[in-house]
Amino acid sequence: MMAYVEGFIVAVPAANKDAYRKQAADAAPLFKEFGVRRHVEAWGDDVPDGKITDFKGAVKATPDEVVVFSWFEYPDRATRDAANEKIMSDPRMKQMGEAMPFDGKRMIYGGFASILDEGTGGAMGYLDGVLLAVPDDRKADYRSFAAGHAALFKEHGARRVVDAWGDDVPDGKVTDFKGAVKAEAGETVVFSWVEWPSRRERDAAWAKLMADPRMGEMKMPFDGKRVVYGGFAPLLDV
C-alpha cells in the first residue's frame, strides 16, 4: 500500500547538527505512537545552488545553515490528520517545540499522496530529494514520466523511488512548498525522493544515467528549470 507522506524542508545551523539529530531521535517514539510508519531525517550533503530555485532558497537558508529533507510515512490521510491533532495537543510535543534547534518559522511542510512507490526499500545510505511543480492537467503524464524514470533508477541500483502529489499543502507566511518551486496557478507541488545504498553508488549511477539516451527521450511534463534537487545523507531512519 502506497504511503501518505508528510514532507518537511528545514534550515538547521550546521553547529546544531547533533542537537537536531537528538531532538528527532527523542521525538521518533512519539511519532510512532501517533501512527507514523517511517520517519526519515536527511542532512544536506550535495545541495547545489540553482539559477531560479534551489533548496537553500526554499527555506531562506543562511550561509551557516544546512538544509534538511525529511518526511513521515502514514498508511493514509486520515491517520496523518489524526496524528497532527495529537502532535498539536500532546504536552510532550509542546515541550520539545519550545527548544527547537532551528527557526521553525522557515520550516516548510505539507501532505502528499503517493502516486508512485517503486522498489523494495531496505537499508538506505543516501537519497536524492526533489521538489517540482506539475500542471494539474498533466498528472497522468507525470505519473508515466515518473514510472519511466523509476525503472531506470532501479536498473542502476536505486532501492526505492517515491513520487507524491500535493494534497494538503498550506500557504506559509515566510516559506512554503509552492514558493519553493515558484508554483503557478493550476500547478501542484510534487515531493519526491530516490533511495540509494550509498553516496558512491548514487554518484556512479547518475554518471551512467546522464549518458543513457533513454533519459533524454523522456519528455518532461513540467518546467524543468524550476525543479529543486539535492543529495542528502540520512541522519535518522526509523
XYZ file of N, CA and C in Angstrom:
714
model
N 0.849 -1.192 0.000
C 0.000 0.000 0.000
C 0.887 1.245 0.000
N 0.570 2.183 -0.904
C 1.385 3.391 -1.001
C 1.106 4.322 0.175
N 2.144 4.983 0.614
C 2.063 5.799 1.819
C 1.465 7.170 1.544
N 0.898 7.748 2.598
C 0.586 9.172 2.609
C 1.784 9.835 3.276
N 2.329 10.851 2.628
C 3.600 11.434 3.049
C 3.401 12.836 3.618
N 3.989 13.081 4.767
C 4.110 14.449 5.295
C 5.552 14.850 5.055
N 5.746 15.829 4.173
C 7.100 16.241 3.824
C 7.495 17.523 4.528
N 8.787 17.623 4.841
C 9.326 18.795 5.534
C 10.655 19.212 4.892
N 10.890 20.510 4.830
C 12.210 21.043 4.477
C 12.554 22.059 5.568
N 13.752 21.928 6.134
C 14.143 22.755 7.273
C 15.568 23.275 7.062
N 15.836 24.488 7.538
C 17.203 25.014 7.563
C 17.717 24.928 8.995
N 18.802 24.189 9.185
C 19.355 23.963 10.528
C 20.783 24.506 10.589
N 21.106 25.313 11.599
C 22.500 25.744 11.734
C 23.431 24.538 11.770
N 24.521 24.596 11.002
C 25.456 23.465 10.942
C 25.943 23.076 12.336
N 26.108 24.069 13.203
C 26.597 23.810 14.562
C 25.580 23.039 15.406
N 24.309 23.007 14.962
C 23.253 22.342 15.730
C 22.918 20.949 15.204
N 23.792 20.386 14.381
C 23.502 19.087 13.777
C 23.224 18.011 14.831
N 24.078 17.901 15.823
C 23.887 16.872 16.855
C 22.632 17.129 17.672
N 22.358 18.394 17.972
C 21.157 18.742 18.738
C 19.907 18.412 17.929
N 19.956 18.651 16.615
C 18.817 18.342 15.757
C 18.586 16.834 15.709
N 19.676 16.097 15.536
C 19.569 14.635 15.489
C 18.982 14.092 16.792
N 19.461 14.625 17.928
C 18.978 14.153 19.223
C 17.494 14.457 19.402
N 17.076 15.674 19.029
C 15.667 16.007 19.187
C 14.794 15.115 18.300
N 15.246 14.852 17.079
C 14.491 13.980 16.177
C 14.389 12.565 16.741
N 15.509 12.067 17.275
C 15.521 10.723 17.852
C 14.617 10.639 19.089
N 14.616 11.703 19.891
C 13.769 11.732 21.086
C 12.288 11.766 20.712
N 11.977 12.443 19.609
C 10.581 12.585 19.188
C 10.071 11.362 18.430
N 10.976 10.581 17.859
C 10.572 9.455 16.998
C 9.599 8.486 17.672
N 9.829 8.075 18.943
C 8.868 7.157 19.576
C 7.464 7.751 19.696
N 7.384 9.072 19.885
C 6.077 9.718 19.964
C 5.382 9.687 18.607
N 6.133 9.995 17.568
C 5.536 9.971 16.236
C 5.046 8.562 15.892
N 5.820 7.555 16.264
C 5.396 6.172 16.028
C 4.100 5.878 16.771
N 4.022 6.363 17.999
C 2.805 6.201 18.816
C 1.603 6.846 18.126
N 1.834 7.954 17.434
C 0.759 8.681 16.767
C 0.382 8.077 15.405
N 1.165 7.087 14.915
C 0.800 6.420 13.666
C 1.787 6.518 12.529
N 2.957 7.148 12.755
C 3.970 7.251 11.695
C 4.605 5.874 11.460
N 4.589 5.417 10.208
C 5.189 4.118 9.877
C 6.697 4.223 9.653
N 7.113 5.347 9.102
C 8.543 5.568 8.874
C 8.830 7.049 9.028
N 9.972 7.355 9.620
C 10.381 8.733 9.891
C 11.827 8.867 9.432
N 12.059 9.741 8.455
C 13.406 9.944 7.905
C 13.807 11.413 8.027
N 15.026 11.637 8.500
C 15.647 12.966 8.528
C 16.964 12.838 7.765
N 17.164 13.691 6.755
C 18.370 13.578 5.929
C 19.060 14.936 5.811
N 20.361 14.927 6.045
C 21.183 16.139 6.138
C 21.755 16.511 4.775
N 21.611 17.781 4.397
C 22.115 18.248 3.110
C 23.590 17.951 2.924
N 23.927 17.334 1.795
C 25.299 16.890 1.551
C 25.811 17.346 0.186
N 24.923 17.344 -0.802
C 25.284 17.732 -2.169
C 24.109 18.543 -2.717
N 23.973 19.766 -2.185
C 22.803 20.594 -2.467
C 23.246 21.810 -3.277
N 23.073 21.754 -4.594
C 23.611 22.825 -5.441
C 22.773 24.096 -5.414
N 23.423 25.202 -5.772
C 22.722 26.464 -5.980
C 22.041 26.403 -7.341
N 20.825 26.903 -7.426
C 20.111 26.938 -8.699
C 20.005 28.352 -9.231
N 19.669 28.468 -10.512
C 19.512 29.796 -11.110
C 18.156 30.413 -10.755
N 17.134 29.580 -10.638
C 15.782 30.085 -10.366
C 15.290 29.594 -9.011
N 15.472 28.321 -8.725
C 15.017 27.714 -7.470
C 16.089 26.769 -6.933
N 16.133 26.600 -5.623
C 17.006 25.594 -5.009
C 16.557 25.384 -3.564
N 17.101 24.361 -2.928
C 16.688 24.038 -1.560
C 17.037 25.151 -0.571
N 18.184 25.789 -0.762
C 18.575 26.850 0.176
C 17.598 28.018 0.104
N 17.249 28.403 -1.103
C 16.298 29.490 -1.271
C 14.912 29.133 -0.756
N 14.565 27.849 -0.860
C 13.239 27.399 -0.435
C 12.975 27.707 1.036
N 14.029 27.583 1.862
C 13.872 27.824 3.310
C 14.670 29.045 3.770
N 15.101 29.861 2.789
C 15.877 31.072 3.081
C 17.065 30.767 4.005
N 17.791 29.698 3.653
C 18.933 29.274 4.466
C 20.040 30.318 4.443
N 20.630 30.573 5.600
C 21.769 31.477 5.716
C 23.052 30.678 5.456
N 24.189 31.347 5.235
C 25.420 30.618 4.911
C 25.854 29.598 5.959
N 25.444 29.787 7.210
C 25.865 28.858 8.265
C 24.816 27.767 8.520
N 23.817 27.666 7.634
C 22.765 26.659 7.813
C 22.838 25.567 6.741
N 22.332 24.392 7.097
C 22.278 23.241 6.193
C 20.811 22.851 6.009
N 20.443 22.478 4.791
C 19.063 22.088 4.516
C 18.848 20.626 4.909
N 17.738 20.379 5.597
C 17.329 19.023 5.956
C 16.082 18.656 5.158
N 16.099 17.478 4.552
C 14.972 16.925 3.789
C 14.406 15.794 4.636
N 13.125 15.908 4.986
C 12.570 14.997 5.982
C 11.152 14.585 5.604
N 10.737 13.415 6.067
C 9.346 13.023 5.837
C 8.872 11.985 6.848
N 7.538 11.947 7.009
C 6.839 10.881 7.725
C 6.032 10.102 6.690
N 5.936 8.781 6.883
C 5.041 7.968 6.063
C 3.909 7.435 6.946
N 2.686 7.670 6.484
C 1.481 7.182 7.165
C 0.747 6.208 6.241
N -0.105 5.352 6.793
C -0.871 4.451 5.926
C -1.902 5.186 5.072
N -2.410 6.351 5.558
C -3.420 7.085 4.804
C -3.550 8.505 5.366
N -4.330 9.326 4.678
C -4.513 10.725 5.080
C -5.210 10.819 6.441
N -6.192 9.939 6.691
C -6.928 10.010 7.954
C -6.007 9.794 9.151
N -5.079 8.840 9.023
C -4.124 8.583 10.107
C -3.228 9.787 10.306
N -2.819 10.396 9.212
C -1.968 11.598 9.296
C -2.708 12.742 9.955
N -3.968 12.959 9.574
C -4.732 14.057 10.162
C -4.911 13.856 11.662
N -5.211 12.619 12.064
C -5.369 12.317 13.484
C -4.059 12.522 14.228
N -2.952 12.123 13.593
C -1.631 12.294 14.213
C -1.307 13.765 14.412
N -1.634 14.602 13.431
C -1.340 16.027 13.560
C -2.126 16.657 14.706
N -3.345 16.197 14.922
C -4.118 16.695 16.059
C -3.423 16.335 17.374
N -2.917 15.106 17.452
C -2.215 14.669 18.662
C -0.905 15.443 18.844
N -0.186 15.649 17.736
C 1.078 16.387 17.798
C 0.846 17.804 18.331
N -0.263 18.420 17.892
C -0.554 19.790 18.306
C -1.017 19.870 19.765
N -1.581 18.784 20.295
C -2.166 18.848 21.637
C -1.363 18.123 22.709
N -0.404 17.288 22.312
C 0.338 16.493 23.295
C 1.358 17.373 24.032
N 1.308 17.414 25.357
C 2.241 18.279 26.104
C 3.702 17.903 25.907
N 3.959 16.628 25.594
C 5.353 16.215 25.356
C 5.894 16.876 24.087
N 5.046 16.997 23.069
C 5.460 17.652 21.835
C 5.625 19.152 22.053
N 4.741 19.724 22.868
C 4.820 21.164 23.147
C 6.151 21.500 23.812
N 6.577 20.635 24.729
C 7.838 20.852 25.438
C 9.014 20.810 24.469
N 8.995 19.840 23.539
C 10.068 19.766 22.539
C 10.053 20.977 21.620
N 8.851 21.437 21.286
C 8.725 22.568 20.375
C 9.271 23.864 20.925
N 9.372 23.944 22.239
C 9.893 25.159 22.861
C 11.412 25.247 22.798
N 12.061 24.169 22.378
C 13.533 24.173 22.324
C 14.031 23.650 20.981
N 13.425 24.123 19.889
C 13.825 23.646 18.560
C 15.186 24.223 18.171
N 16.100 23.373 17.675
C 17.434 23.868 17.286
C 17.463 24.441 15.870
N 16.359 25.069 15.457
C 16.275 25.693 14.130
C 15.130 26.694 14.163
N 15.022 27.490 13.097
C 13.969 28.506 13.011
C 12.708 27.871 12.440
N 11.740 27.599 13.325
C 10.514 26.943 12.898
C 9.674 27.762 11.938
N 9.844 29.085 11.930
C 9.046 29.941 11.043
C 9.390 29.721 9.572
N 10.595 29.191 9.319
C 11.005 28.950 7.929
C 10.857 27.484 7.521
N 10.324 26.642 8.401
C 10.112 25.237 8.060
C 8.974 25.106 7.053
N 9.188 24.302 6.022
C 8.167 24.040 5.013
C 7.576 22.662 5.294
N 6.251 22.554 5.211
C 5.627 21.250 5.449
C 4.354 21.133 4.624
N 3.916 19.895 4.419
C 2.680 19.660 3.685
C 2.416 18.182 3.517
N 1.178 17.858 3.170
C 0.775 16.466 2.971
C 0.723 16.106 1.497
N 1.199 14.915 1.167
C 1.303 14.467 -0.218
C 0.800 13.023 -0.347
N 0.017 12.763 -1.383
C -0.492 11.417 -1.639
C 0.404 10.733 -2.671
N 0.971 9.595 -2.321
C 1.877 8.892 -3.239
C 1.149 8.486 -4.514
N 1.778 8.771 -5.661
C 1.239 8.306 -6.941
C 2.176 7.280 -7.574
N 3.379 7.136 -6.987
C 4.327 6.110 -7.437
C 5.200 5.725 -6.260
N 5.341 4.426 -6.050
C 6.212 3.911 -4.981
C 6.812 2.616 -5.493
N 8.020 2.722 -6.041
C 8.670 1.593 -6.710
C 9.894 1.141 -5.934
N 10.120 -0.164 -5.887
C 11.316 -0.701 -5.238
C 10.980 -1.363 -3.923
N 11.956 -2.065 -3.407
C 11.752 -2.844 -2.186
C 12.209 -2.116 -0.928
N 12.909 -1.001 -1.084
C 13.429 -0.296 0.080
C 14.621 -1.029 0.653
N 14.707 -1.094 1.966
C 15.872 -1.701 2.606
C 16.794 -0.630 3.124
N 17.968 -1.023 3.544
C 18.911 -0.070 4.132
C 19.234 1.041 3.132
N 19.133 2.276 3.599
C 19.402 3.429 2.741
C 20.625 4.172 3.259
N 21.582 4.399 2.373
C 22.774 5.133 2.765
C 22.815 6.544 2.228
N 21.886 6.867 1.290
C 21.907 8.182 0.655
C 20.595 8.367 -0.082
N 20.207 9.634 -0.293
C 18.989 9.854 -1.066
C 19.085 11.132 -1.878
N 18.377 11.132 -2.994
C 18.148 12.334 -3.779
C 16.772 12.846 -3.421
N 16.666 14.123 -3.045
C 15.382 14.743 -2.770
C 15.026 15.695 -3.892
N 13.753 15.707 -4.283
C 13.309 16.513 -5.427
C 11.966 17.166 -5.122
N 11.830 18.428 -5.525
C 10.556 19.140 -5.494
C 10.316 19.705 -6.882
N 9.074 19.656 -7.358
C 8.773 20.247 -8.648
C 7.307 20.636 -8.716
N 6.967 21.480 -9.685
C 5.596 21.928 -9.894
C 5.101 21.339 -11.211
N 3.954 20.640 -11.155
C 3.399 19.970 -12.331
C 2.015 20.544 -12.639
N 1.734 20.890 -13.896
C 0.382 21.347 -14.239
C -0.653 20.289 -13.848
N -1.745 20.740 -13.257
C -2.766 19.806 -12.788
C -3.269 18.884 -13.895
N -3.379 19.415 -15.114
C -3.917 18.598 -16.200
C -2.873 17.657 -16.809
N -1.658 17.650 -16.244
C -0.610 16.733 -16.724
C -0.278 15.665 -15.676
N -1.160 15.455 -14.707
C -0.885 14.483 -13.635
C -0.629 13.087 -14.194
N -1.480 12.632 -15.102
C -1.302 11.292 -15.686
C 0.000 11.214 -16.475
N 0.319 12.289 -17.193
C 1.580 12.319 -17.949
C 2.773 12.260 -16.990
N 2.655 12.980 -15.867
C 3.747 12.957 -14.902
C 3.913 11.561 -14.305
N 2.807 10.905 -13.998
C 2.876 9.554 -13.439
C 3.607 8.622 -14.410
N 3.334 8.734 -15.690
C 4.025 7.914 -16.701
C 5.507 8.267 -16.774
N 5.795 9.567 -16.746
C 7.181 10.030 -16.771
C 7.942 9.487 -15.554
N 7.323 9.586 -14.375
C 7.965 9.126 -13.144
C 8.211 7.618 -13.177
N 7.265 6.867 -13.739
C 7.435 5.411 -13.831
C 8.608 5.057 -14.736
N 8.758 5.791 -15.828
C 9.892 5.554 -16.716
C 11.213 5.854 -16.037
N 11.260 6.972 -15.310
C 12.467 7.324 -14.568
C 12.778 6.276 -13.501
N 11.733 5.850 -12.772
C 11.930 4.883 -11.688
C 12.535 3.580 -12.213
N 12.096 3.156 -13.373
C 12.629 1.912 -13.960
C 14.130 2.046 -14.219
N 14.540 3.211 -14.712
C 15.966 3.427 -14.972
C 16.750 3.543 -13.669
N 16.199 4.255 -12.693
C 16.878 4.385 -11.398
C 17.115 3.003 -10.781
N 16.089 2.163 -10.804
C 16.223 0.820 -10.219
C 17.231 -0.026 -11.000
N 17.227 0.146 -12.303
C 18.188 -0.576 -13.142
C 19.625 -0.231 -12.745
N 19.834 1.007 -12.302
C 21.166 1.473 -11.923
C 21.419 1.418 -10.417
N 20.566 0.715 -9.688
C 20.883 0.439 -8.289
C 20.050 1.118 -7.227
N 19.060 1.946 -7.623
C 18.216 2.602 -6.621
C 17.400 1.555 -5.871
N 17.232 1.776 -4.566
C 16.462 0.840 -3.750
C 14.970 1.145 -3.749
N 14.643 2.436 -3.850
C 13.228 2.826 -3.821
C 13.077 4.198 -4.453
N 11.967 4.398 -5.158
C 11.643 5.693 -5.764
C 10.202 6.036 -5.394
N 9.994 7.230 -4.850
C 8.648 7.663 -4.450
C 8.347 9.034 -5.055
N 7.159 9.160 -5.619
C 6.648 10.447 -6.087
C 5.303 10.670 -5.424
N 5.133 11.809 -4.755
C 3.908 12.081 -4.013
C 3.326 13.424 -4.443
N 2.035 13.414 -4.726
C 1.313 14.554 -5.301
C 0.741 15.440 -4.196
N 0.968 16.730 -4.285
C 0.477 17.665 -3.281
C -1.010 17.509 -3.016
N -1.374 17.352 -1.744
C -2.758 17.071 -1.370
C -3.255 18.035 -0.297
N -2.374 18.394 0.608
C -2.723 19.318 1.705
C -1.482 20.172 1.962
N -1.265 21.107 1.046
C -0.033 21.904 1.044
C -0.392 23.350 1.356
N -0.220 23.767 2.615
C -0.678 25.100 3.019
C 0.227 26.229 2.536
N -0.364 27.402 2.458
C 0.416 28.612 2.202
C 1.088 29.015 3.513
N 2.351 29.441 3.426
C 3.074 29.883 4.612
C 3.255 31.389 4.619
N 3.577 31.933 5.778
C 3.798 33.375 5.881
C 5.194 33.756 5.388
N 6.168 32.879 5.623
C 7.565 33.175 5.253
C 8.024 32.270 4.114
N 7.731 30.977 4.230
C 8.157 29.978 3.240
C 7.043 28.953 3.078
N 6.993 28.309 1.905
C 6.078 27.175 1.706
C 6.517 26.405 0.458
N 5.895 25.243 0.245
C 6.285 24.398 -0.882
C 6.013 25.063 -2.222
N 4.922 25.814 -2.313
C 4.603 26.469 -3.588
C 5.671 27.496 -3.939
N 6.089 28.258 -2.933
C 7.149 29.240 -3.168
C 8.470 28.580 -3.517
N 8.721 27.400 -2.951
C 9.990 26.703 -3.188
C 10.213 26.418 -4.669
N 9.108 26.110 -5.390
C 9.223 25.780 -6.816
C 8.552 26.835 -7.697
N 8.204 27.985 -7.071
C 7.525 29.076 -7.770
C 6.304 28.545 -8.537
N 5.496 27.738 -7.842
C 4.310 27.138 -8.459
C 3.338 28.230 -8.916
N 2.802 28.022 -10.091
C 1.842 28.961 -10.664
C 0.422 28.431 -10.465
N -0.561 29.275 -10.721
C -1.958 28.833 -10.636
C -2.152 27.654 -11.584
N -2.839 26.609 -11.095
C -3.060 25.437 -11.931
C -1.928 24.426 -11.883
N -0.981 24.614 -10.963
C 0.113 23.653 -10.780
C 0.063 23.064 -9.371
N 0.521 21.833 -9.244
C 0.586 21.147 -7.951
C 2.029 20.770 -7.658
N 2.418 20.881 -6.384
C 3.783 20.539 -5.968
C 3.912 19.026 -5.800
N 5.005 18.476 -6.308
C 5.343 17.062 -6.123
C 6.555 16.965 -5.203
N 6.468 16.074 -4.222
C 7.553 15.783 -3.271
C 8.049 14.382 -3.616
N 9.325 14.269 -3.952
C 9.837 13.007 -4.475
C 11.218 12.701 -3.917
N 11.527 11.410 -3.833
C 12.883 11.034 -3.431
C 13.282 9.705 -4.038
N 14.616 9.507 -4.124
C 15.212 8.252 -4.607
C 16.178 7.762 -3.537
N 16.023 6.523 -3.100
C 16.887 5.949 -2.067
C 17.993 5.109 -2.716
N 19.232 5.355 -2.279
C 20.404 4.650 -2.799
C 21.139 3.946 -1.656
N 21.909 2.900 -1.963
C 22.680 2.230 -0.910
C 23.760 3.120 -0.299
N 24.353 4.024 -1.126
C 25.447 4.873 -0.644
C 25.622 6.060 -1.578
N 26.378 7.056 -1.126
C 26.690 8.209 -1.977
C 27.514 7.758 -3.193
N 28.446 6.859 -2.960
C 29.303 6.387 -4.061
C 28.472 5.741 -5.163
N 27.532 4.876 -4.756
C 26.699 4.200 -5.754
C 25.735 5.174 -6.434
N 25.278 6.160 -5.697
C 24.419 7.188 -6.300
C 25.175 7.975 -7.353
N 26.408 8.410 -7.023
C 27.195 9.192 -7.969
C 27.507 8.389 -9.235
N 27.851 7.113 -9.053
C 28.155 6.248 -10.195
C 26.908 6.058 -11.059
N 25.762 5.901 -10.413
C 24.512 5.710 -11.153
C 24.167 6.941 -11.978
N 24.331 8.128 -11.378
C 23.980 9.343 -12.100
C 24.892 9.557 -13.311
N 26.160 9.181 -13.196
C 27.065 9.297 -14.344
C 26.552 8.447 -15.510
N 26.064 7.250 -15.179
C 25.522 6.362 -16.223
C 24.171 6.872 -16.736
N 23.350 7.380 -15.814
C 22.027 7.869 -16.210
C 22.134 9.057 -17.160
N 23.066 9.954 -16.885
C 23.206 11.134 -17.735
C 23.695 10.778 -19.135
N 24.354 9.618 -19.256
C 24.837 9.165 -20.563
C 23.852 8.227 -21.244
N 22.764 7.888 -20.569
C 21.787 6.932 -21.089
C 20.817 7.660 -22.023
N 20.764 7.302 -23.305
C 19.889 8.021 -24.240
C 18.412 7.934 -23.874
N 18.031 6.910 -23.118
C 16.621 6.779 -22.726
C 16.178 7.927 -21.825
N 17.118 8.471 -21.050
C 16.777 9.618 -20.191
C 16.357 10.818 -21.046
N 17.109 11.059 -22.107
C 16.827 12.199 -22.965
C 15.556 12.059 -23.773
N 15.119 10.822 -23.961
C 13.910 10.582 -24.753
C 12.629 10.860 -23.969
N 12.746 10.961 -22.642
C 11.554 11.190 -21.817
C 11.233 12.685 -21.779
N 10.073 13.038 -22.271
C 9.660 14.443 -22.305
C 9.087 14.854 -20.954
N 9.620 15.931 -20.395
C 9.193 16.393 -19.075
C 7.857 17.134 -19.165
N 6.816 16.666 -18.468
C 5.524 17.367 -18.484
C 5.461 18.469 -17.422
N 6.556 19.190 -17.251
C 6.651 20.264 -16.250
C 7.830 21.139 -16.633
N 7.982 22.258 -15.945
C 9.077 23.193 -16.216
C 10.333 22.728 -15.471
N 11.269 22.141 -16.209
C 12.488 21.608 -15.604
C 13.380 22.668 -14.981
N 13.207 23.926 -15.387
C 14.056 24.994 -14.851
C 13.726 25.319 -13.394
N 12.540 24.903 -12.940
C 12.135 25.201 -11.566
C 12.238 23.989 -10.638
N 12.814 22.902 -11.134
C 12.984 21.717 -10.284
C 14.012 22.013 -9.196
N 13.700 21.616 -7.968
C 14.613 21.751 -6.829
C 15.136 20.362 -6.500
N 16.461 20.199 -6.402
C 17.006 18.864 -6.162
C 18.298 18.943 -5.357
N 18.661 17.823 -4.746
C 19.907 17.759 -3.982
C 20.120 16.376 -3.400
N 21.339 16.132 -2.936
C 21.699 14.865 -2.311
C 21.779 15.017 -0.797
N 21.262 14.015 -0.089
C 21.154 14.079 1.363
C 21.623 12.777 2.016
N 22.296 12.910 3.158
C 22.767 11.750 3.921
C 21.832 11.534 5.100
N 21.313 10.322 5.304
C 20.362 10.089 6.390
C 20.974 10.364 7.772
N 20.235 11.140 8.570
C 20.582 11.387 9.961
C 19.816 10.411 10.863
N 18.587 10.121 10.442
C 17.691 9.273 11.225
C 16.775 8.549 10.245
N 16.599 7.250 10.425
C 15.704 6.472 9.574
C 15.059 5.418 10.458
N 13.840 5.716 10.917
C 13.182 4.862 11.912
C 11.928 4.237 11.304
